[in-house]
Coordinates of N, CA, C and O in Angstrom, one line a residue:
M62 N -40.2 6.5 -61.3 CA -41.4 6.8 -62.1 C -42.3 5.6 -62.2 O -41.8 4.5 -62.6
N63 N -43.5 5.7 -62.0 CA -44.5 4.6 -62.2 C -44.8 4.4 -63.6 O -44.9 5.3 -64.4
Q64 N -44.9 3.1 -64.0 CA -45.3 2.8 -65.4 C -46.8 2.7 -65.5 O -47.4 2.3 -64.6
F65 N -47.3 3.0 -66.7 CA -48.7 2.8 -66.9 C -49.0 1.3 -67.1 O -48.2 0.6 -67.6
T66 N -50.2 1.0 -66.8 CA -50.7 -0.4 -67.0 C -51.1 -0.5 -68.5 O -51.2 0.6 -69.2
F67 N -51.2 -1.7 -69.0 CA -51.6 -1.8 -70.4 C -52.9 -1.1 -70.8 O -53.0 -0.4 -71.8
P68 N -54.0 -1.3 -70.0 CA -55.2 -0.5 -70.3 C -55.0 1.0 -70.3 O -55.6 1.7 -71.1
Q69 N -54.2 1.5 -69.4 CA -54.0 2.9 -69.3 C -53.2 3.4 -70.6 O -53.6 4.4 -71.2
T70 N -52.2 2.6 -71.0 CA -51.5 2.9 -72.2 C -52.4 2.9 -73.4 O -52.4 3.8 -74.3
Q71 N -53.3 1.9 -73.5 CA -54.2 1.8 -74.6 C -55.2 3.0 -74.6 O -55.4 3.6 -75.7
A72 N -55.6 3.5 -73.5 CA -56.5 4.6 -73.4 C -55.8 5.9 -73.9 O -56.4 6.7 -74.6
I73 N -54.5 6.1 -73.5 CA -53.8 7.2 -73.9 C -53.6 7.2 -75.4 O -53.8 8.3 -76.1
I74 N -53.2 6.1 -76.0 CA -53.0 6.0 -77.4 C -54.3 6.3 -78.2 O -54.4 7.0 -79.1
K75 N -55.4 5.6 -77.7 CA -56.7 5.8 -78.3 C -57.1 7.3 -78.3 O -57.6 7.8 -79.2
G76 N -56.9 7.9 -77.1 CA -57.2 9.3 -77.0 C -56.4 10.2 -78.0 O -57.0 11.1 -78.6
L77 N -55.1 9.9 -78.1 CA -54.3 10.7 -79.0 C -54.8 10.5 -80.5 O -54.9 11.4 -81.3
L78 N -55.1 9.3 -80.9 CA -55.5 9.0 -82.2 C -56.8 9.6 -82.6 O -57.1 9.9 -83.7
N79 N -57.7 9.8 -81.6 CA -59.0 10.3 -81.8 C -59.1 11.8 -81.7 O -60.2 12.4 -81.8
T80 N -58.0 12.5 -81.5 CA -58.0 13.9 -81.4 C -58.0 14.5 -82.8 O -57.7 13.8 -83.8
S81 N -58.3 15.8 -82.9 CA -58.3 16.5 -84.2 C -56.8 16.6 -84.7 O -55.9 16.6 -83.9
N82 N -56.7 16.8 -86.0 CA -55.3 17.0 -86.6 C -54.6 18.2 -86.0 O -53.4 18.1 -85.7
P83 N -55.3 19.4 -85.8 CA -54.6 20.5 -85.2 C -54.1 20.1 -83.8 O -53.0 20.5 -83.4
T84 N -54.9 19.4 -83.0 CA -54.4 19.0 -81.7 C -53.2 18.0 -81.7 O -52.3 18.2 -80.9
K85 N -53.3 17.1 -82.7 CA -52.1 16.2 -82.9 C -50.8 17.0 -83.2 O -49.8 16.7 -82.7
Q86 N -51.0 18.0 -84.0 CA -49.9 18.9 -84.4 C -49.3 19.6 -83.1 O -48.1 19.6 -82.9
E87 N -50.2 20.1 -82.3 CA -49.8 20.8 -81.1 C -49.1 19.8 -80.2 O -48.0 20.1 -79.6
I88 N -49.6 18.6 -80.0 CA -49.0 17.6 -79.1 C -47.6 17.2 -79.7 O -46.6 17.1 -78.9
G89 N -47.5 17.1 -81.0 CA -46.2 16.7 -81.6 C -45.2 17.8 -81.4 O -44.0 17.5 -81.1
Q90 N -45.6 19.1 -81.5 CA -44.7 20.2 -81.2 C -44.2 20.2 -79.8 O -43.1 20.5 -79.5
R91 N -45.1 19.9 -78.9 CA -44.8 19.9 -77.4 C -43.8 18.7 -77.1 O -42.9 18.9 -76.3
F92 N -44.0 17.5 -77.7 CA -43.1 16.4 -77.6 C -41.7 16.8 -78.1 O -40.7 16.6 -77.5
A93 N -41.7 17.4 -79.3 CA -40.4 17.9 -79.8 C -39.7 18.8 -78.9 O -38.5 18.7 -78.7
Y94 N -40.4 19.8 -78.4 CA -39.8 20.8 -77.5 C -39.3 20.0 -76.2 O -38.1 20.3 -75.8
F95 N -40.1 19.2 -75.6 CA -39.7 18.4 -74.4 C -38.4 17.6 -74.6 O -37.6 17.5 -73.8
L96 N -38.3 17.0 -75.9 CA -37.2 16.2 -76.2 C -35.9 17.0 -76.6 O -34.9 16.4 -76.9
G97 N -36.1 18.3 -76.7 CA -34.9 19.1 -77.0 C -34.8 19.4 -78.5 O -33.7 19.8 -78.9
F98 N -35.8 19.0 -79.3 CA -35.7 19.3 -80.8 C -36.3 20.6 -81.1 O -37.0 21.3 -80.3
T99 N -36.0 21.1 -82.3 CA -36.5 22.3 -82.8 C -38.0 22.0 -83.3 O -38.2 21.1 -84.1
R100 N -38.9 22.8 -82.8 CA -40.3 22.6 -83.2 C -40.5 23.1 -84.6 O -40.0 24.2 -85.0
G101 N -41.2 22.4 -85.4 CA -41.5 22.8 -86.8 C -42.8 23.7 -86.8 O -43.5 23.8 -85.8
Q102 N -43.1 24.2 -87.9 CA -44.3 25.0 -88.1 C -45.5 24.0 -88.3 O -45.3 22.9 -88.8
K103 N -46.7 24.4 -88.0 CA -47.9 23.6 -88.2 C -48.2 23.6 -89.7 O -48.0 24.6 -90.4
S104 N -48.6 22.4 -90.2 CA -48.8 22.2 -91.6 C -50.3 22.2 -91.9 O -51.1 21.7 -91.1
P105 N -50.7 22.9 -93.0 CA -52.1 22.9 -93.3 C -52.7 21.6 -94.0 O -53.8 21.4 -94.1
N106 N -51.8 20.7 -94.4 CA -52.2 19.6 -95.2 C -52.3 18.3 -94.4 O -52.5 17.2 -95.0
D107 N -52.1 18.3 -93.1 CA -52.2 17.1 -92.2 C -51.1 16.0 -92.6 O -51.3 14.9 -92.4
G108 N -50.0 16.4 -93.2 CA -49.0 15.5 -93.6 C -47.9 15.3 -92.5 O -48.1 15.8 -91.4
I109 N -46.9 14.7 -92.8 CA -45.7 14.5 -91.9 C -45.0 15.8 -91.8 O -44.6 16.4 -92.8
D110 N -44.9 16.3 -90.6 CA -44.3 17.7 -90.4 C -42.9 17.7 -89.8 O -42.3 18.7 -89.6
G111 N -42.3 16.5 -89.6 CA -41.0 16.5 -89.1 C -40.2 15.2 -89.5 O -40.8 14.3 -90.0
L112 N -38.9 15.2 -89.2 CA -38.1 14.1 -89.5 C -36.9 14.1 -88.6 O -36.3 15.2 -88.3
I113 N -36.5 13.0 -88.2 CA -35.2 12.9 -87.4 C -34.3 11.9 -88.2 O -34.7 10.9 -88.6
E114 N -33.1 12.4 -88.4 CA -32.1 11.6 -89.1 C -31.0 11.2 -88.2 O -30.5 12.0 -87.4
N115 N -30.6 9.9 -88.2 CA -29.5 9.4 -87.4 C -28.3 9.4 -88.3 O -28.2 8.7 -89.3
K116 N -27.3 10.2 -88.0 CA -26.1 10.4 -88.8 C -24.9 9.7 -88.2 O -23.8 10.2 -88.4
E117 N -25.1 8.5 -87.6 CA -24.0 7.8 -87.1 C -23.3 7.0 -88.2 O -23.8 6.5 -89.1

């Protein structure tokens, strides 16, 4: 897999940060699904919608 250059990584992060809150929620749900986690419900208050606990 090819790695992104620093300017490409900056552009991706800037794009994510500048999206609307509903879009960020959708992206977060998709990341959770891709990583094998259970997707949470979308939150109306723009707060933290998920948590991962390490129980080692």
